[in-house]
mmCIF file of C-alpha atoms in Angstrom:
data_model
loop_
_atom_site.group_PDB
_atom_site.id
_atom_site.type_symbol
_atom_site.label_atom_id
_atom_site.label_comp_id
_atom_site.label_asym_id
_atom_site.label_seq_id
_atom_site.Cartn_x
_atom_site.Cartn_y
_atom_site.Cartn_z
ATOM 1 C CA UNK A 794 -30.808 107.185 -28.282
ATOM 2 C CA UNK A 795 -33.177 104.330 -28.179
ATOM 3 C CA UNK A 796 -35.835 106.779 -27.530
ATOM 4 C CA UNK A 797 -34.945 109.150 -30.303
ATOM 5 C CA UNK A 798 -34.356 105.778 -32.706
ATOM 6 C CA UNK A 799 -37.792 104.917 -31.946
ATOM 7 C CA UNK A 800 -39.502 108.363 -32.661
ATOM 8 C CA UNK A 801 -37.758 108.170 -35.732
ATOM 9 C CA UNK A 802 -38.553 104.764 -36.893
ATOM 10 C CA UNK A 803 -42.367 105.901 -36.168
ATOM 11 C CA UNK A 804 -42.352 108.872 -38.295
ATOM 12 C CA UNK A 805 -41.003 106.884 -41.192
ATOM 13 C CA UNK A 806 -43.257 104.816 -40.787
ATOM 14 C CA UNK A 807 -46.148 107.506 -40.649
ATOM 15 C CA UNK A 808 -44.497 109.028 -43.927
ATOM 16 C CA UNK A 809 -44.386 105.329 -45.829
ATOM 17 C CA UNK A 810 -48.311 105.347 -45.490
ATOM 18 C CA UNK A 811 -48.464 108.751 -47.706
ATOM 19 C CA UNK A 812 -45.910 108.226 -50.673
ATOM 20 C CA UNK A 813 -45.821 111.138 -53.239
ATOM 21 C CA UNK A 814 -48.114 110.808 -56.180
ATOM 22 C CA UNK A 815 -45.042 110.886 -58.662
ATOM 23 C CA UNK A 816 -43.873 107.528 -59.642
ATOM 24 C CA UNK A 817 -40.462 106.931 -61.561
ATOM 25 C CA UNK A 818 -40.128 104.289 -64.244
ATOM 26 C CA UNK A 819 -37.068 102.994 -66.334
ATOM 27 C CA UNK A 820 -39.657 102.426 -68.971
ATOM 28 C CA UNK A 821 -42.900 104.156 -69.923
ATOM 29 C CA UNK A 822 -45.844 102.263 -68.678
ATOM 30 C CA UNK A 823 -48.794 102.213 -71.644
ATOM 31 C CA UNK A 824 -52.031 103.350 -70.141
ATOM 32 C CA UNK A 825 -55.429 102.614 -71.650
ATOM 33 C CA UNK A 826 -57.800 104.805 -69.690
ATOM 34 C CA UNK A 827 -60.845 103.676 -71.838
ATOM 35 C CA UNK A 828 -60.501 100.368 -70.020
ATOM 36 C CA UNK A 829 -58.856 101.389 -67.184
ATOM 37 C CA UNK A 830 -55.968 99.395 -68.270
ATOM 38 C CA UNK A 831 -51.852 99.652 -67.733
ATOM 39 C CA UNK A 832 -49.359 97.751 -68.891
ATOM 40 C CA UNK A 833 -45.803 97.548 -67.219
ATOM 41 C CA UNK A 834 -43.078 96.715 -69.379
ATOM 42 C CA UNK A 835 -40.239 97.029 -66.928
ATOM 43 C CA UNK A 836 -38.467 93.501 -65.638
ATOM 44 C CA UNK A 837 -39.039 92.571 -61.978
ATOM 45 C CA UNK A 838 -36.274 92.786 -59.934
ATOM 46 C CA UNK A 839 -35.824 89.033 -59.096
ATOM 47 C CA UNK A 840 -33.728 89.891 -55.779
ATOM 48 C CA UNK A 841 -36.727 91.344 -54.143
ATOM 49 C CA UNK A 842 -39.434 88.928 -55.368
ATOM 50 C CA UNK A 843 -37.490 86.158 -53.526
ATOM 51 C CA UNK A 844 -36.461 88.185 -50.451
ATOM 52 C CA UNK A 845 -39.989 89.963 -49.924
ATOM 53 C CA UNK A 846 -41.922 88.484 -52.309
ATOM 54 C CA UNK A 847 -45.438 90.069 -50.914
ATOM 55 C CA UNK A 848 -44.259 93.652 -50.071
ATOM 56 C CA UNK A 849 -42.504 93.602 -53.453
ATOM 57 C CA UNK A 850 -45.738 92.698 -55.226
ATOM 58 C CA UNK A 851 -47.330 95.307 -53.358
ATOM 59 C CA UNK A 852 -45.392 98.117 -53.761
ATOM 60 C CA UNK A 853 -45.389 97.735 -57.335
ATOM 61 C CA UNK A 854 -49.085 97.451 -57.560
ATOM 62 C CA UNK A 855 -49.197 100.486 -55.964
ATOM 63 C CA UNK A 856 -47.014 102.434 -58.010
ATOM 64 C CA UNK A 857 -49.141 101.160 -61.279
ATOM 65 C CA UNK A 858 -52.166 101.694 -59.729
ATOM 66 C CA UNK A 859 -51.173 105.658 -59.032
ATOM 67 C CA UNK A 860 -49.932 106.226 -62.876
ATOM 68 C CA UNK A 861 -53.683 105.391 -63.943
ATOM 69 C CA UNK A 862 -54.988 107.648 -61.224
ATOM 70 C CA UNK A 863 -52.830 110.310 -62.239
ATOM 71 C CA UNK A 864 -54.023 109.760 -66.160
ATOM 72 C CA UNK A 865 -57.472 109.523 -64.909
ATOM 73 C CA UNK A 866 -57.211 113.314 -63.364
ATOM 74 C CA UNK A 867 -55.629 114.667 -66.405
ATOM 75 C CA UNK A 868 -59.707 114.049 -67.947
ATOM 76 C CA UNK A 869 -61.610 116.849 -68.002
ATOM 77 C CA UNK A 870 -63.953 116.680 -65.181
ATOM 78 C CA UNK A 871 -67.385 117.774 -63.964
ATOM 79 C CA UNK A 872 -69.643 117.686 -60.902
ATOM 80 C CA UNK A 873 -72.673 115.619 -60.891
ATOM 81 C CA UNK A 874 -74.958 115.176 -57.542
ATOM 82 C CA UNK A 875 -71.951 116.727 -55.307
ATOM 83 C CA UNK A 876 -69.611 114.157 -57.055
ATOM 84 C CA UNK A 877 -66.705 114.714 -59.434
ATOM 85 C CA UNK A 878 -66.689 112.668 -62.372
ATOM 86 C CA UNK A 879 -64.455 112.291 -65.135
ATOM 87 C CA UNK A 880 -65.534 111.107 -68.917
ATOM 88 C CA UNK A 881 -63.706 108.318 -69.949
ATOM 89 C CA UNK A 882 -61.772 108.102 -73.982
ATOM 90 C CA UNK A 883 -62.819 105.436 -76.252
ATOM 91 C CA UNK A 884 -60.331 102.402 -75.254
ATOM 92 C CA UNK A 885 -57.706 101.776 -77.774
ATOM 93 C CA UNK A 886 -57.252 98.298 -76.748
ATOM 94 C CA UNK A 887 -59.044 95.497 -78.721
ATOM 95 C CA UNK A 888 -59.886 92.680 -75.855
ATOM 96 C CA UNK A 889 -60.281 89.302 -77.082
ATOM 97 C CA UNK A 890 -63.694 87.797 -76.918
ATOM 98 C CA UNK A 891 -65.183 84.116 -77.077
ATOM 99 C CA UNK A 892 -68.471 85.795 -79.188
ATOM 100 C CA UNK A 893 -69.000 88.851 -80.916
ATOM 101 C CA UNK A 894 -70.226 92.130 -78.467
ATOM 102 C CA UNK A 895 -74.152 92.397 -78.430
ATOM 103 C CA UNK A 896 -76.114 94.554 -81.098
ATOM 104 C CA UNK A 897 -78.398 96.959 -80.119
ATOM 105 C CA UNK A 898 -81.696 95.308 -78.985
ATOM 106 C CA UNK A 899 -83.969 94.582 -82.537
ATOM 107 C CA UNK A 900 -87.022 96.443 -82.728
ATOM 108 C CA UNK A 901 -90.554 95.108 -81.381
ATOM 109 C CA UNK A 902 -93.372 94.777 -84.001
ATOM 110 C CA UNK A 903 -95.313 97.440 -82.368
ATOM 111 C CA UNK A 904 -92.103 99.521 -81.930
ATOM 112 C CA UNK A 905 -91.461 98.867 -86.237
ATOM 113 C CA UNK A 906 -94.765 99.836 -87.009
ATOM 114 C CA UNK A 907 -94.985 102.705 -84.948
ATOM 115 C CA UNK A 908 -91.629 103.993 -86.464
ATOM 116 C CA UNK A 909 -92.802 103.319 -89.941
ATOM 117 C CA UNK A 910 -96.145 105.321 -89.216
ATOM 118 C CA UNK A 911 -94.109 107.928 -87.577
ATOM 119 C CA UNK A 912 -95.781 107.392 -83.785
ATOM 120 C CA UNK A 913 -94.228 109.035 -81.464
ATOM 121 C CA UNK A 914 -94.629 107.983 -77.146
ATOM 122 C CA UNK A 915 -96.393 110.566 -75.628
ATOM 123 C CA UNK A 916 -95.526 111.036 -71.328
ATOM 124 C CA UNK A 917 -98.649 110.581 -69.711
ATOM 125 C CA UNK A 918 -99.434 112.457 -66.577
ATOM 126 C CA UNK A 919 -98.590 110.605 -62.519
ATOM 127 C CA UNK A 920 -102.380 111.667 -61.773
ATOM 128 C CA UNK A 921 -105.453 112.796 -63.378
ATOM 129 C CA UNK A 922 -108.715 114.347 -62.097
ATOM 130 C CA UNK A 923 -112.030 111.972 -62.002
ATOM 131 C CA UNK A 924 -115.087 114.191 -62.066
ATOM 132 C CA UNK A 925 -117.085 111.254 -60.427
ATOM 133 C CA UNK A 926 -114.830 110.737 -57.189
ATOM 134 C CA UNK A 927 -114.058 114.518 -57.503
ATOM 135 C CA UNK A 928 -110.323 113.814 -56.808
ATOM 136 C CA UNK A 929 -107.024 113.530 -58.375
ATOM 137 C CA UNK A 930 -105.836 109.961 -58.671
ATOM 138 C CA UNK A 931 -103.223 107.914 -60.285
ATOM 139 C CA UNK A 932 -103.081 106.921 -63.757
ATOM 140 C CA UNK A 933 -101.001 103.596 -63.179
ATOM 141 C CA UNK A 934 -100.023 101.513 -60.281
ATOM 142 C CA UNK A 935 -102.002 99.639 -57.584
ATOM 143 C CA UNK A 936 -103.388 102.609 -56.143
ATOM 144 C CA UNK A 937 -105.384 103.355 -59.746
ATOM 145 C CA UNK A 938 -107.313 99.503 -58.934
ATOM 146 C CA UNK A 939 -108.261 100.966 -56.157
ATOM 147 C CA UNK A 940 -110.040 104.159 -57.555
ATOM 148 C CA UNK A 941 -111.569 102.025 -59.947
ATOM 149 C CA UNK A 942 -112.990 99.741 -57.185
ATOM 150 C CA UNK A 943 -114.170 103.353 -55.600
ATOM 151 C CA UNK A 944 -115.811 104.703 -58.640
ATOM 152 C CA UNK A 945 -117.273 100.807 -59.946
ATOM 153 C CA UNK A 946 -118.863 99.993 -56.772
ATOM 154 C CA UNK A 947 -121.760 98.574 -58.862
ATOM 155 C CA UNK A 948 -122.224 97.034 -62.329
ATOM 156 C CA UNK A 949 -124.871 96.651 -64.622
ATOM 157 C CA UNK A 950 -125.746 93.252 -65.725
ATOM 158 C CA UNK A 951 -126.834 93.198 -69.692
ATOM 159 C CA UNK A 952 -130.419 91.962 -70.495
ATOM 160 C CA UNK A 953 -128.882 89.082 -72.240
ATOM 161 C CA UNK A 954 -126.983 87.489 -69.558
ATOM 162 C CA UNK A 955 -127.380 85.614 -66.655
ATOM 163 C CA UNK A 956 -128.975 87.734 -63.698
ATOM 164 C CA UNK A 957 -127.123 85.595 -61.496
ATOM 165 C CA UNK A 958 -123.388 86.481 -63.157
ATOM 166 C CA UNK A 959 -121.258 87.762 -61.283
ATOM 167 C CA UNK A 960 -119.991 90.696 -63.376
ATOM 168 C CA UNK A 961 -117.084 91.242 -60.804
ATOM 169 C CA UNK A 962 -115.687 88.518 -61.333
ATOM 170 C CA UNK A 963 -115.601 88.293 -65.237
ATOM 171 C CA UNK A 964 -114.268 91.761 -65.208
ATOM 172 C CA UNK A 965 -111.313 90.006 -62.867
ATOM 173 C CA UNK A 966 -111.118 86.891 -65.843
ATOM 174 C CA UNK A 967 -111.204 89.410 -68.996
ATOM 175 C CA UNK A 968 -108.273 90.950 -66.951
ATOM 176 C CA UNK A 969 -106.069 88.051 -66.767
ATOM 177 C CA UNK A 970 -107.048 86.915 -69.874
ATOM 178 C CA UNK A 971 -105.663 90.022 -71.274
ATOM 179 C CA UNK A 972 -102.533 89.962 -69.024
ATOM 180 C CA UNK A 973 -101.631 86.349 -70.593
ATOM 181 C CA UNK A 974 -102.419 87.299 -74.195
ATOM 182 C CA UNK A 975 -99.751 90.129 -73.509
ATOM 183 C CA UNK A 976 -97.400 87.901 -71.675
ATOM 184 C CA UNK A 977 -97.684 85.141 -75.068
ATOM 185 C CA UNK A 978 -97.369 88.381 -77.294
ATOM 186 C CA UNK A 979 -94.014 89.173 -75.340
ATOM 187 C CA UNK A 980 -92.385 85.879 -75.508
ATOM 188 C CA UNK A 981 -93.092 86.038 -79.194
ATOM 189 C CA UNK A 982 -91.097 88.808 -79.854
ATOM 190 C CA UNK A 983 -88.295 87.320 -77.608
ATOM 191 C CA UNK A 984 -88.010 84.472 -79.974
ATOM 192 C CA UNK A 985 -88.833 86.513 -83.406
ATOM 193 C CA UNK A 986 -85.769 88.597 -82.013
ATOM 194 C CA UNK A 987 -83.329 85.796 -81.279
ATOM 195 C CA UNK A 988 -84.593 84.044 -84.879
ATOM 196 C CA UNK A 989 -85.008 80.967 -83.238
ATOM 197 C CA UNK A 990 -87.115 78.282 -84.789
ATOM 198 C CA UNK A 991 -90.312 76.877 -83.161
ATOM 199 C CA UNK A 992 -93.975 75.952 -84.148
ATOM 200 C CA UNK A 993 -96.305 78.698 -84.657
ATOM 201 C CA UNK A 994 -98.491 77.013 -82.843
ATOM 202 C CA UNK A 995 -97.712 74.326 -79.860
ATOM 203 C CA UNK A 996 -100.329 74.028 -77.000
ATOM 204 C CA UNK A 997 -100.884 77.268 -75.422
ATOM 205 C CA UNK A 998 -103.818 76.188 -73.298
ATOM 206 C CA UNK A 999 -107.485 75.491 -73.634
ATOM 207 C CA UNK A 1000 -107.786 79.361 -72.289
ATOM 208 C CA UNK A 1001 -105.264 80.760 -74.521
ATOM 209 C CA UNK A 1002 -105.330 78.424 -77.881
ATOM 210 C CA UNK A 1003 -108.186 78.891 -80.338
ATOM 211 C CA UNK A 1004 -109.820 75.801 -82.031
ATOM 212 C CA UNK A 1005 -107.184 76.047 -85.021
ATOM 213 C CA UNK A 1006 -104.567 76.399 -83.081
ATOM 214 C CA UNK A 1007 -105.427 72.713 -80.870
ATOM 215 C CA UNK A 1008 -106.376 71.513 -83.872
ATOM 216 C CA UNK A 1009 -103.186 72.060 -85.758
ATOM 217 C CA UNK A 1010 -101.235 70.840 -82.831
ATOM 218 C CA UNK A 1011 -102.621 67.910 -82.623
ATOM 219 C CA UNK A 1012 -102.227 67.324 -86.186
ATOM 220 C CA UNK A 1013 -98.567 67.993 -85.781
ATOM 221 C CA UNK A 1014 -98.070 65.727 -83.123
ATOM 222 C CA UNK A 1015 -99.393 62.963 -84.650
ATOM 223 C CA UNK A 1016 -97.348 63.226 -87.433
ATOM 224 C CA UNK A 1017 -94.109 63.369 -85.343
ATOM 225 C CA UNK A 1018 -93.793 59.560 -85.653
ATOM 226 C CA UNK A 1019 -91.325 56.927 -87.422
ATOM 227 C CA UNK A 1020 -94.087 56.358 -89.707
ATOM 228 C CA UNK A 1021 -95.038 59.877 -90.506
ATOM 229 C CA UNK A 1022 -98.812 58.801 -88.232
ATOM 230 C CA UNK A 1023 -99.501 55.968 -90.768
ATOM 231 C CA UNK A 1024 -100.805 53.923 -87.646
ATOM 232 C CA UNK A 1025 -102.063 56.652 -85.718
ATOM 233 C CA UNK A 1026 -105.692 56.011 -84.965
ATOM 234 C CA UNK A 1027 -108.409 58.232 -85.438
ATOM 235 C CA UNK A 1028 -111.539 59.748 -83.647
ATOM 236 C CA UNK A 1029 -114.922 59.753 -85.062
ATOM 237 C CA UNK A 1030 -115.483 63.051 -87.068
ATOM 238 C CA UNK A 1031 -111.833 63.951 -86.971
ATOM 239 C CA UNK A 1032 -110.856 66.571 -88.617
ATOM 240 C CA UNK A 1033 -107.207 67.226 -89.927
ATOM 241 C CA UNK A 1034 -105.194 70.961 -89.886
ATOM 242 C CA UNK A 1035 -105.659 72.682 -93.316
ATOM 243 C CA UNK A 1036 -104.536 75.792 -94.042
ATOM 244 C CA UNK A 1037 -101.138 78.235 -94.965
ATOM 245 C CA UNK A 1038 -98.428 76.326 -93.679
ATOM 246 C CA UNK A 1039 -99.457 73.750 -91.581
ATOM 247 C CA UNK A 1040 -97.360 71.363 -93.912
ATOM 248 C CA UNK A 1041 -94.373 72.711 -93.327
ATOM 249 C CA UNK A 1042 -94.888 72.351 -89.177
ATOM 250 C CA UNK A 1043 -95.090 68.558 -89.984
ATOM 251 C CA UNK A 1044 -91.730 66.967 -89.335
ATOM 252 C CA UNK A 1045 -92.469 63.936 -92.251
ATOM 253 C CA UNK A 1046 -93.756 66.546 -94.488
ATOM 254 C CA UNK A 1047 -90.378 67.393 -96.477
ATOM 255 C CA UNK A 1048 -88.980 63.586 -96.189
ATOM 256 C CA UNK A 1049 -89.968 61.378 -98.776
ATOM 257 C CA UNK A 1050 -93.005 59.533 -99.297
ATOM 258 C CA UNK A 1051 -93.450 56.754 -96.645
ATOM 259 C CA UNK A 1052 -93.029 53.147 -98.562
ATOM 260 C CA UNK A 1053 -95.630 51.259 -96.069
ATOM 261 C CA UNK A 1054 -99.077 51.075 -97.639
ATOM 262 C CA UNK A 1055 -102.218 49.734 -96.906
ATOM 263 C CA UNK A 1056 -101.054 46.705 -99.383
ATOM 264 C CA UNK A 1057 -100.126 43.213 -97.621
ATOM 265 C CA UNK A 1058 -96.143 43.029 -97.556
ATOM 266 C CA UNK A 1059 -96.183 39.033 -99.113
ATOM 267 C CA UNK A 1060 -98.527 40.891 -102.320
ATOM 268 C CA UNK A 1061 -95.906 43.832 -102.276
ATOM 269 C CA UNK A 1062 -92.938 41.750 -102.825
ATOM 270 C CA UNK A 1063 -94.658 39.836 -105.217
ATOM 271 C CA UNK A 1064 -95.356 42.686 -107.213
ATOM 272 C CA UNK A 1065 -91.852 43.838 -107.102
ATOM 273 C CA UNK A 1066 -90.893 40.620 -108.161
ATOM 274 C CA UNK A 1067 -92.519 40.640 -111.080
ATOM 275 C CA UNK A 1068 -91.773 44.041 -112.288
ATOM 276 C CA UNK A 1069 -88.136 43.018 -111.958
ATOM 277 C CA UNK A 1070 -87.872 40.109 -113.631
ATOM 278 C CA UNK A 1071 -90.609 40.586 -116.655
ATOM 279 C CA UNK A 1072 -88.819 42.220 -118.978
ATOM 280 C CA UNK A 1073 -91.600 42.352 -121.808
ATOM 281 C CA UNK A 1074 -92.780 46.074 -122.158
ATOM 282 C CA UNK A 1075 -96.061 46.690 -121.497
ATOM 283 C CA UNK A 1076 -98.227 47.448 -124.333
ATOM 284 C CA UNK A 1077 -101.935 49.499 -124.130
ATOM 285 C CA UNK A 1078 -103.372 47.782 -126.760
ATOM 286 C CA UNK A 1079 -106.352 50.349 -127.348
ATOM 287 C CA UNK A 1080 -103.677 53.303 -127.277
ATOM 288 C CA UNK A 1081 -101.783 50.856 -130.402
ATOM 289 C CA UNK A 1082 -104.713 50.773 -132.037
ATOM 290 C CA UNK A 1083 -105.814 54.269 -131.981
ATOM 291 C CA UNK A 1084 -102.538 55.189 -133.005
ATOM 292 C CA UNK A 1085 -102.633 52.323 -136.185
ATOM 293 C CA UNK A 1086 -105.957 54.053 -137.120
ATOM 294 C CA UNK A 1087 -104.252 57.611 -137.023
ATOM 295 C CA UNK A 1088 -101.735 56.389 -139.372
ATOM 296 C CA UNK A 1089 -103.781 54.853 -141.711
ATOM 297 C CA UNK A 1090 -106.323 57.807 -141.726
ATOM 298 C CA UNK A 1091 -102.826 59.937 -142.355
ATOM 299 C CA UNK A 1092 -101.853 58.083 -145.493
ATOM 300 C CA UNK A 1093 -105.372 57.860 -147.108
ATOM 301 C CA UNK A 1094 -105.909 61.373 -146.598
ATOM 302 C CA UNK A 1095 -102.109 62.232 -148.462
ATOM 303 C CA UNK A 1096 -103.128 59.926 -151.459
ATOM 304 C CA UNK A 1097 -106.558 61.279 -152.166
ATOM 305 C CA UNK A 1098 -104.302 64.982 -151.935
ATOM 306 C CA UNK A 1099 -101.659 63.510 -154.681
ATOM 307 C CA UNK A 1100 -104.269 61.569 -156.894
ATOM 308 C CA UNK A 1101 -105.420 64.245 -159.747
ATOM 309 C CA UNK A 1102 -108.564 65.307 -160.304
ATOM 310 C CA UNK A 1103 -110.836 63.615 -163.457
ATOM 311 C CA UNK A 1104 -111.902 65.324 -166.446
ATOM 312 C CA UNK A 1105 -115.451 66.364 -167.079
ATOM 313 C CA UNK A 1106 -116.104 67.529 -163.433
ATOM 314 C CA UNK A 1107 -118.488 65.734 -160.902
ATOM 315 C CA UNK A 1108 -121.538 63.914 -162.656
ATOM 316 C CA UNK A 1109 -125.317 64.257 -161.451
ATOM 317 C CA UNK A 1110 -126.784 62.000 -158.548
ATOM 318 C CA UNK A 1111 -129.061 60.028 -161.538
ATOM 319 C CA UNK A 1112 -126.156 59.100 -163.987
ATOM 320 C CA UNK A 1113 -125.174 55.594 -164.790
ATOM 321 C CA UNK A 1114 -121.753 54.397 -165.153
ATOM 322 C CA UNK A 1115 -120.362 53.351 -168.608
ATOM 323 C CA UNK A 1116 -121.003 49.368 -168.546
ATOM 324 C CA UNK A 1117 -118.972 47.144 -171.073
ATOM 325 C CA UNK A 1118 -120.930 43.863 -172.154
ATOM 326 C CA UNK A 1119 -123.817 42.695 -170.736
ATOM 327 C CA UNK A 1120 -124.081 39.826 -168.871
ATOM 328 C CA UNK A 1121 -125.196 36.384 -170.394
ATOM 329 C CA UNK A 1122 -128.376 35.203 -168.886
ATOM 330 C CA UNK A 1123 -127.930 33.660 -165.856
ATOM 331 C CA UNK A 1124 -124.442 34.397 -165.231
ATOM 332 C CA UNK A 1125 -125.126 38.238 -163.922
ATOM 333 C CA UNK A 1126 -124.373 39.388 -160.321
ATOM 334 C CA UNK A 1127 -126.779 41.136 -158.491
ATOM 335 C CA UNK A 1128 -126.401 43.404 -155.571
ATOM 336 C CA UNK A 1129 -128.433 42.148 -152.853
ATOM 337 C CA UNK A 1130 -131.148 44.287 -151.649
ATOM 338 C CA UNK A 1131 -131.294 46.427 -154.598
ATOM 339 C CA UNK A 1132 -134.737 46.835 -156.740
ATOM 340 C CA UNK A 1133 -134.257 45.470 -160.777
ATOM 341 C CA UNK A 1134 -134.521 47.960 -163.231
ATOM 342 C CA UNK A 1135 -138.342 48.535 -164.510
ATOM 343 C CA UNK A 1136 -138.389 47.614 -167.634
ATOM 344 C CA UNK A 1137 -139.259 45.027 -170.735
ATOM 345 C CA UNK A 1138 -139.038 41.318 -169.902
ATOM 346 C CA UNK A 1139 -136.840 38.346 -171.934
ATOM 347 C CA UNK A 1140 -138.732 35.736 -173.147
#
């Protein structure tokens, strides 16, 4: 009997390994195949959870996983590279996120230009035929560089260059410069896409930066002090950066003007006290005189306009004014500098 019992137990253990794919639940589980999520609303069995916690949780996990796998197999399937795959539907469960989901990658400057102009990218062939080498060479890759070495085994030195110039090294330096320039442009595209504020010209190195960029970087660095560069010494014949957008780069450009001046502190304080204590308004004498003259001239013009015109019109040049009684002898007044009238003398 012991042998039969042992065989039956062994057979039962083997059957337990292969449980049926059908799972029965009191309440139906909510399955979201799009996110591979299953929610079991059934209550836990407290007695089994207390007696055999690990076995009970393992069996519960196995049943719920079986339900999720059954739901996946109900989806339409297809064969890809000798494998059966199922296309998952759109998820229905909204999962909480700390930040918003990332959007589509922003277009670079060239991609935006190509899209506006309708430029499409053409697929290059992996290999092209070279007439000089008389063989097929790769279009890109490390073997392309080897083919270029075999092709350009000698380089011509220009007439205006030094005859001892190493043209091979010059070609390598030019290529490295282009690589560095492309890397800088790539970093600028990343900064532009992420909308990060940064100086338009930092220190890029003497090889990559131009003279205007270095001058702008020096001007910004000198103005980045508490005194907005007021006490920074200048080199002889030093120039300041000028151009569009330079003032916006200076940190103190948008602040108020600095209170620090070249005038000594004692004199500046005395001027401030005088301006506060002096209650008399400041008078501009010249301006007051000019205003007085203007008022007088306007009054004279108004009087002459209101005065009625004399009858008889204007008199001629040689006309004499009407004179009353003649002055007595030695009592008349003569205008100085005016000649007397020629005529008969009195005796």
